[in-house]
Coordinates of C-alpha atoms and ligand atoms in Angstrom, one line a residue:
M1 CA -73.4 12.9 2.4
P2 CA -69.9 12.9 3.2
M3 CA -67.9 10.5 1.1
A4 CA -64.2 9.4 0.8
Y5 CA -61.8 10.9 -1.4
I6 CA -60.4 8.6 -4.2
N7 CA -57.3 8.5 -5.7
E8 CA -57.9 10.8 -8.8
N9 CA -54.7 9.1 -10.7
F10 CA -56.9 6.4 -11.5
L11 CA -59.4 8.4 -13.7
K12 CA -56.4 9.2 -15.9
L13 CA -56.2 5.5 -16.8
K14 CA -57.1 4.3 -20.4
A15 CA -59.5 1.8 -19.5
G16 CA -57.9 -1.3 -19.5
Y17 CA -58.5 -1.9 -23.2
L18 CA -56.4 -4.5 -24.7
F19 CA -57.0 -7.9 -23.3
P20 CA -60.5 -7.1 -22.4
E21 CA -61.4 -6.0 -26.3
I22 CA -59.7 -9.2 -27.7
A23 CA -61.6 -11.4 -25.2
R24 CA -65.0 -9.6 -26.5
R25 CA -64.1 -9.9 -30.2
V26 CA -63.1 -13.7 -29.7
R27 CA -66.5 -14.0 -27.4
E28 CA -68.4 -12.5 -30.2
Y29 CA -66.9 -14.7 -32.8
A30 CA -67.1 -18.0 -30.9
S31 CA -70.9 -17.3 -30.2
T32 CA -71.6 -17.0 -33.9
H33 CA -69.4 -19.6 -34.6
P34 CA -69.7 -22.5 -32.2
E35 CA -68.1 -25.1 -34.2
A36 CA -65.1 -23.1 -34.7
K37 CA -61.8 -24.3 -33.4
I38 CA -60.4 -21.2 -32.0
I39 CA -56.7 -21.6 -31.5
R40 CA -55.3 -19.0 -29.0
M41 CA -51.6 -17.5 -29.5
G42 CA -52.4 -14.2 -28.1
I43 CA -51.8 -15.3 -24.2
G44 CA -48.6 -14.3 -22.2
D45 CA -49.6 -17.4 -19.9
V46 CA -47.6 -21.2 -19.9
T47 CA -49.4 -24.1 -20.9
E48 CA -47.0 -26.9 -19.8
P49 CA -47.3 -28.2 -16.1
L50 CA -45.1 -28.0 -13.3
V51 CA -41.7 -30.3 -13.8
P52 CA -41.6 -33.5 -11.6
S53 CA -38.5 -32.3 -9.0
V54 CA -41.1 -28.8 -8.3
V55 CA -44.0 -31.2 -7.5
D56 CA -42.0 -33.3 -5.6
A57 CA -40.5 -30.5 -3.6
M58 CA -44.0 -28.9 -2.7
H59 CA -45.3 -32.3 -2.1
R60 CA -42.7 -32.8 0.7
A61 CA -43.1 -29.3 2.1
V62 CA -46.8 -30.0 2.4
S63 CA -45.9 -33.1 4.5
E64 CA -43.5 -31.1 6.7
M65 CA -46.3 -28.6 7.2
G66 CA -48.8 -31.3 8.3
V67 CA -46.3 -32.4 11.1
R68 CA -46.2 -30.5 14.3
E69 CA -42.4 -30.4 14.5
T70 CA -41.7 -29.4 11.4
F71 CA -44.7 -27.1 10.8
R72 CA -43.9 -23.4 9.8
G73 CA -46.1 -20.4 10.5
Y74 CA -44.6 -16.6 9.2
G75 CA -41.1 -17.1 7.4
P76 CA -39.2 -14.4 6.7
E77 CA -40.8 -11.5 4.7
Q78 CA -37.9 -11.4 2.0
G79 CA -37.9 -15.7 1.8
Y80 CA -36.2 -18.3 3.4
D81 CA -32.4 -18.2 3.6
F82 CA -31.8 -21.5 1.5
L83 CA -33.8 -19.7 -1.3
R84 CA -32.0 -16.6 -1.3
S85 CA -28.7 -18.4 -1.0
A86 CA -29.7 -20.8 -3.9
I87 CA -30.7 -18.1 -6.0
A88 CA -27.9 -15.7 -5.7
S89 CA -25.4 -18.4 -6.3
G90 CA -27.8 -20.3 -9.1
D91 CA -28.6 -16.9 -10.7
F92 CA -25.7 -14.6 -10.2
R93 CA -22.7 -15.8 -8.3
S94 CA -22.6 -18.7 -11.0
R95 CA -22.4 -16.3 -14.2
G96 CA -19.7 -14.4 -12.0
C97 CA -22.2 -11.7 -10.8
E98 CA -21.7 -10.1 -7.3
V99 CA -24.7 -10.6 -5.7
A100 CA -25.4 -11.3 -1.9
D101 CA -27.9 -13.9 -0.7
D102 CA -29.4 -10.9 1.4
E103 CA -29.6 -8.8 -1.9
I104 CA -32.4 -10.6 -2.9
F105 CA -36.3 -10.1 -1.9
V106 CA -38.4 -12.9 -2.8
S107 CA -41.9 -12.3 -3.6
D108 CA -45.4 -13.2 -5.1
G109 CA -44.6 -11.8 -8.6
S110 CA -42.5 -9.1 -10.6
K111 CA -45.7 -7.6 -11.9
C112 CA -46.4 -6.5 -8.3
D113 CA -42.6 -5.9 -7.7
C114 CA -42.1 -3.6 -10.5
A115 CA -45.2 -1.7 -9.3
N116 CA -44.2 -1.8 -5.8
I117 CA -40.9 -0.4 -6.4
L118 CA -42.3 3.0 -6.9
D119 CA -43.2 3.2 -3.2
I120 CA -39.5 3.8 -2.5
L121 CA -39.4 6.7 -5.3
G122 CA -40.1 10.4 -5.1
G123 CA -43.0 11.7 -7.3
D124 CA -40.9 14.1 -9.5
N125 CA -38.9 11.5 -11.4
V126 CA -38.6 11.4 -15.3
V127 CA -39.4 8.1 -15.9
A128 CA -38.7 6.6 -19.7
V129 CA -40.2 3.3 -21.2
S130 CA -39.8 1.7 -24.1
D131 CA -42.8 2.1 -27.3
P132 CA -44.0 -0.6 -27.6
V133 CA -43.9 -1.7 -23.7
Y134 CA -45.6 -3.9 -21.2
P135 CA -48.2 -1.6 -20.1
V136 CA -47.7 -2.3 -16.3
Y137 CA -44.5 0.0 -16.3
V138 CA -46.7 2.9 -17.5
D139 CA -50.1 2.3 -15.5
T140 CA -48.5 1.9 -12.1
N141 CA -46.7 5.6 -12.8
V142 CA -49.9 6.9 -13.7
M143 CA -51.7 5.4 -10.5
A144 CA -48.7 6.9 -8.4
G145 CA -49.5 10.6 -10.1
H146 CA -46.0 10.5 -11.9
T147 CA -47.7 11.6 -15.4
G148 CA -50.1 14.0 -16.7
E149 CA -53.0 13.2 -18.6
S150 CA -53.2 11.2 -21.6
D151 CA -53.4 12.1 -25.1
A152 CA -55.6 11.1 -28.3
S153 CA -53.1 8.4 -28.8
G154 CA -52.8 7.0 -25.4
E155 CA -49.6 8.3 -24.3
Y156 CA -49.3 10.3 -21.2
G157 CA -48.1 13.6 -20.3
G158 CA -44.8 13.8 -18.4
I159 CA -43.4 10.4 -19.5
V160 CA -40.2 10.0 -21.9
Y161 CA -41.3 7.3 -24.9
L162 CA -38.3 5.5 -26.7
R163 CA -39.3 4.7 -30.1
A164 CA -38.4 0.8 -31.2
N165 CA -39.3 0.3 -34.6
A166 CA -38.3 -1.5 -37.5
E167 CA -35.1 0.4 -38.3
N168 CA -33.6 -0.1 -34.7
G169 CA -34.5 -3.5 -34.6
F170 CA -37.2 -3.0 -32.1
L171 CA -34.6 -2.0 -29.4
A172 CA -35.2 1.1 -27.7
P173 CA -32.7 3.9 -28.3
L174 CA -31.0 6.0 -25.5
P175 CA -32.9 9.0 -24.6
R176 CA -31.5 12.3 -25.6
E177 CA -32.4 14.1 -22.5
R178 CA -31.7 13.1 -19.1
V179 CA -34.4 10.8 -17.5
D180 CA -34.2 9.4 -13.6
V181 CA -35.8 6.3 -14.1
I182 CA -35.4 3.8 -17.1
Y183 CA -37.6 0.6 -17.7
L184 CA -35.5 -1.8 -19.6
C185 CA -37.4 -5.7 -20.6
S186 CA -34.8 -8.0 -22.4
P187 CA -35.9 -10.4 -23.6
N188 CA -38.6 -8.1 -24.4
N189 CA -42.1 -8.9 -23.9
P190 CA -43.7 -7.9 -26.3
T191 CA -41.4 -7.5 -29.2
G192 CA -39.1 -10.8 -28.4
T193 CA -36.1 -8.8 -29.2
V194 CA -32.8 -8.9 -26.7
M195 CA -30.0 -6.6 -26.1
D196 CA -26.8 -7.8 -26.4
R197 CA -24.0 -7.2 -23.9
K198 CA -22.7 -3.7 -26.0
L199 CA -26.2 -2.1 -25.9
L200 CA -27.2 -3.2 -22.3
G201 CA -23.1 -1.6 -21.6
D202 CA -24.2 1.6 -23.2
W203 CA -27.5 1.6 -20.7
V204 CA -25.5 0.7 -17.8
R205 CA -23.1 3.7 -18.7
Y206 CA -25.9 6.4 -19.5
A207 CA -27.0 5.6 -16.1
R208 CA -24.0 5.9 -14.2
E209 CA -23.3 9.4 -16.2
H210 CA -26.8 10.6 -15.6
D211 CA -27.5 9.2 -12.2
S212 CA -30.4 7.5 -13.5
I213 CA -31.9 4.0 -12.3
I214 CA -32.6 1.4 -14.4
F215 CA -35.3 -1.4 -13.4
F216 CA -34.2 -4.2 -15.4
D217 CA -37.0 -6.9 -15.8
A218 CA -35.6 -10.2 -16.9
A219 CA -38.4 -12.4 -16.5
Y220 CA -37.6 -14.1 -19.8
E221 CA -34.0 -14.5 -19.1
A222 CA -34.1 -18.2 -19.5
Y223 CA -35.2 -18.2 -22.7
I224 CA -31.6 -16.4 -23.6
T225 CA -29.9 -19.6 -25.4
D226 CA -26.5 -17.8 -26.7
D227 CA -24.1 -17.2 -23.9
S228 CA -22.8 -14.1 -25.3
I229 CA -26.2 -12.3 -24.3
P230 CA -26.5 -11.1 -20.8
H231 CA -29.0 -12.9 -18.4
S232 CA -28.4 -10.2 -16.1
I233 CA -27.6 -6.6 -15.8
Y234 CA -25.2 -7.2 -13.0
E235 CA -23.2 -9.3 -15.7
I236 CA -22.4 -5.5 -16.6
E237 CA -19.5 -3.6 -14.7
G238 CA -21.3 -0.7 -12.9
A239 CA -24.6 -2.0 -12.8
R240 CA -24.3 -2.4 -8.9
T241 CA -24.7 1.3 -8.4
C242 CA -27.9 2.0 -10.7
A243 CA -29.8 -1.1 -11.3
I244 CA -32.9 -3.1 -9.8
E245 CA -33.3 -6.5 -11.3
F246 CA -36.7 -8.2 -11.4
R247 CA -37.1 -11.7 -12.4
S248 CA -40.0 -14.3 -11.7
F249 CA -40.4 -18.1 -12.0
S250 CA -43.2 -17.5 -13.7
K251 CA -42.1 -17.9 -17.4
T252 CA -38.8 -19.9 -16.2
A253 CA -40.6 -22.6 -14.3
G254 CA -44.3 -22.3 -15.1
F255 CA -45.3 -20.5 -12.1
T256 CA -47.6 -18.1 -13.4
G257 CA -50.5 -20.0 -11.2
I258 CA -48.3 -20.7 -8.2
R259 CA -46.9 -17.0 -7.7
A260 CA -43.0 -16.4 -7.2
A261 CA -40.6 -14.0 -8.3
Y262 CA -37.8 -11.9 -7.0
T263 CA -35.9 -8.6 -6.5
V264 CA -32.4 -7.8 -6.6
V265 CA -31.5 -4.4 -4.6
P266 CA -27.7 -3.9 -4.2
K267 CA -26.5 -2.5 -1.2
T268 CA -24.5 -0.1 -3.7
L269 CA -27.3 1.5 -5.1
E270 CA -28.5 5.0 -4.1
G271 CA -31.3 7.7 -4.3
R272 CA -31.1 11.1 -2.7
T273 CA -33.6 13.5 -0.8
R274 CA -34.3 16.8 -2.0
G275 CA -31.6 18.2 0.4
G276 CA -29.0 16.3 -1.7
K277 CA -28.2 13.4 1.1
S278 CA -27.8 9.8 -0.6
V279 CA -29.9 7.1 0.9
R280 CA -29.3 3.6 0.1
L281 CA -32.6 2.0 -1.7
Y282 CA -31.7 -1.0 -0.1
D283 CA -32.6 0.2 3.6
L284 CA -36.1 1.6 2.0
W285 CA -37.3 -1.5 0.1
M286 CA -36.2 -3.4 2.9
R287 CA -38.6 -1.2 4.9
R288 CA -41.1 -1.5 2.4
H289 CA -41.3 -5.2 1.9
T290 CA -41.1 -6.1 5.6
T291 CA -44.2 -3.5 6.4
K292 CA -46.2 -4.4 3.4
F293 CA -45.5 -8.0 2.8
N294 CA -45.5 -11.2 4.7
G295 CA -43.9 -13.6 2.4
I296 CA -44.8 -16.2 0.2
S297 CA -45.4 -19.9 1.4
Y298 CA -42.9 -22.1 2.7
I299 CA -44.4 -24.6 0.0
V300 CA -44.1 -22.3 -2.8
Q301 CA -40.3 -21.6 -1.8
R302 CA -39.4 -25.2 -1.6
G303 CA -40.8 -25.4 -5.2
C304 CA -38.7 -22.6 -6.3
E305 CA -35.6 -24.1 -4.4
A306 CA -35.8 -27.5 -6.5
T307 CA -35.6 -25.6 -9.8
Y308 CA -31.8 -25.1 -8.6
S309 CA -31.2 -28.6 -8.2
E310 CA -29.4 -30.7 -11.1
S311 CA -32.6 -32.5 -12.0
G312 CA -34.9 -29.2 -11.5
R313 CA -32.6 -27.6 -14.1
R314 CA -32.7 -30.1 -16.3
E315 CA -36.4 -30.5 -16.6
T316 CA -37.3 -26.6 -16.7
K317 CA -35.1 -26.1 -19.4
A318 CA -36.7 -28.6 -21.2
R319 CA -39.7 -26.8 -20.7
V320 CA -38.1 -23.8 -21.9
A321 CA -36.6 -25.4 -25.0
F322 CA -40.2 -26.8 -25.8
Y323 CA -41.5 -23.2 -26.1
L324 CA -38.6 -22.0 -28.0
E325 CA -38.9 -24.9 -30.4
N326 CA -42.7 -23.6 -30.9
A327 CA -41.2 -20.1 -31.2
R328 CA -38.6 -21.0 -33.9
L329 CA -41.7 -22.6 -35.6
I330 CA -43.6 -19.6 -35.6
R331 CA -40.6 -17.6 -36.6
E332 CA -39.6 -19.6 -39.4
G333 CA -43.5 -20.1 -40.7
L334 CA -43.9 -16.4 -41.0
S335 CA -40.5 -16.0 -42.7
R336 CA -42.0 -18.6 -45.5
M337 CA -45.0 -16.8 -45.9
G338 CA -43.1 -13.4 -46.6
L339 CA -43.3 -11.8 -43.7
K340 CA -40.6 -10.1 -41.3
P341 CA -40.7 -11.6 -38.1
F342 CA -38.5 -10.1 -35.2
G343 CA -38.1 -11.8 -31.5
G344 CA -38.6 -15.7 -31.1
V345 CA -35.1 -16.4 -30.8
H346 CA -34.3 -15.8 -27.2
A347 CA -37.8 -15.3 -26.6
P348 CA -41.3 -16.7 -26.5
Y349 CA -42.8 -13.9 -28.1
V350 CA -42.5 -13.1 -32.2
W351 CA -43.6 -9.5 -33.0
V352 CA -44.5 -9.5 -37.2
Q353 CA -45.5 -6.6 -39.1
T354 CA -48.8 -7.3 -40.4
P355 CA -49.1 -7.8 -44.2
G356 CA -50.4 -4.9 -46.6
G357 CA -49.8 -1.9 -44.3
A358 CA -53.2 -3.5 -42.4
S359 CA -53.8 -2.0 -38.9
S360 CA -53.0 -4.0 -35.9
W361 CA -56.7 -4.5 -35.0
S362 CA -58.1 -5.6 -38.9
F363 CA -55.1 -8.2 -38.9
F364 CA -56.1 -9.5 -35.8
D365 CA -59.8 -9.4 -37.3
R366 CA -58.9 -11.1 -40.4
L367 CA -56.8 -14.0 -38.3
L368 CA -59.7 -14.4 -35.9
N369 CA -62.3 -14.8 -38.8
E370 CA -60.8 -16.6 -41.6
A371 CA -58.2 -18.6 -39.6
Q372 CA -59.7 -18.7 -36.1
V373 CA -56.0 -17.9 -34.7
V374 CA -56.3 -15.0 -31.7
C375 CA -52.7 -13.0 -31.5
T376 CA -52.5 -9.9 -29.8
P377 CA -52.6 -6.3 -31.8
G378 CA -49.2 -4.4 -31.2
S379 CA -51.0 -1.5 -31.0
G380 CA -52.3 -2.3 -27.3
F381 CA -48.5 -2.0 -26.3
G382 CA -48.0 1.5 -27.8
R383 CA -47.9 3.7 -30.8
S384 CA -45.2 2.4 -32.2
G385 CA -46.7 -1.1 -32.3
E386 CA -49.2 -0.1 -35.0
G387 CA -49.1 -2.3 -38.1
Y388 CA -47.7 -5.4 -35.8
I389 CA -48.9 -8.0 -33.9
R390 CA -47.5 -10.5 -31.2
L391 CA -47.9 -14.1 -31.4
S392 CA -47.1 -16.3 -28.2
A393 CA -45.2 -19.7 -28.2
F394 CA -47.1 -20.6 -25.2
N395 CA -48.9 -23.2 -26.6
G396 CA -48.9 -27.0 -27.6
R397 CA -47.0 -28.4 -30.5
S398 CA -49.8 -29.1 -32.5
N399 CA -51.9 -25.9 -32.0
V400 CA -48.9 -23.9 -33.2
E401 CA -48.5 -26.4 -36.4
E402 CA -52.1 -25.8 -37.0
A403 CA -52.4 -22.0 -36.3
L404 CA -49.4 -21.8 -38.7
G405 CA -51.3 -23.8 -41.8
R406 CA -54.2 -21.6 -41.0
I407 CA -52.3 -18.2 -41.2
A408 CA -50.4 -19.2 -44.2
R409 CA -53.8 -19.9 -46.0
V410 CA -55.0 -16.2 -45.3
V411 CA -51.8 -14.0 -45.6
Ligands
PLP1 C1 -45.0 -12.3 -17.4 C2 -44.0 -11.2 -17.0 C3 -43.7 -10.9 -15.9 C4 -43.9 -11.9 -14.6 O1 -44.9 -11.6 -13.7 P1 -45.3 -12.2 -12.7 O2 -46.3 -11.5 -11.8 O3 -44.0 -12.8 -11.7 O4 -46.2 -13.5 -13.0 C5 -42.7 -9.7 -15.4 N1 -42.4 -8.9 -16.4 C6 -43.2 -9.1 -17.7 C7 -42.5 -8.3 -19.0 C8 -43.7 -10.3 -18.3 O5 -44.2 -10.3 -19.3

């Protein structure tokens, strides 16, 4: 029987192991301990509702859609001008970054954007990621056929892993060799660490010297509370010729279920053909976006726009401050227990070494069984994550306090 051929690159993927395995262990514990009140500190999802300014704006937009005169069908694939302009001025020009309205491409998520961006790059690029890493960067390169097979430790041939560890403060070092594409995430998921201006400057210099492209994932920029730390890579001189930036409304405004994000592609950024001709990546991304995507809803875009109003800013800032206070409580609580946490200052994640040299999964089991607290095993984010866990500050305050009390009793 003739059958269609599949993309065999998918067969190289390690089965989506981390979150299903966590869910399996939690389910098993819950079924044998139905009375247990399990606190989930593993999730990377917001818990607080949308802010009033966003809800009002979306209500108004729904009403417009119900009236012939203000009804809208397909919008521009790249996003409505009102939103692109609010983003470019509110997130960039207000911070002194040169970003034009039409360099903003609105989308339904940063996860999709940082996967889709591979459409416009060739298959022979050497790709560098940090270890530990947000798994999407790696898996999408595997699917696109940019890697070899994985080894026993789950690492793929052809990828350059930049080891982040306690010695370098969980900030990935620059590669010793030349790479074409670099994924940077700051503030970082999973480690919660953040790159300062000097370090980000080193990366931009590296990229310009080596003609590399940086994919800068700034999904957590709203969690930066110190103005000396760059929110955008375009705060660094020269980044417009070497970097694409991904931003999302998910963690900033609680849009994980609403879905809205955007990508910045400067018109000054170029790649090359095999024949050595320079091509603007902007033109390729425009072609890709307008061909494969039809925009996000008008209603959601009005909700996004509202986050840039005075009240919207104030309200979303308060939500972020709430999560950051959780992070502070977690960090300080763990320190008091004699543990050494990383992150959690400019990020909603705290990354901490397991006590007594326990493996990530054995400490996960101990927290689940003895404290009924669910964390994320660091080893799920890469080899260098072994011996660490990630705790998320996305939670209600009472859950955070209760969880810390329970953890203190078992470490
Ligand atoms: C949550 C998150 C995103 C945002 O993804 P969306 O698809 O926009 O919800 C992007 N990058 C990282 C590292 C994240 O943790």
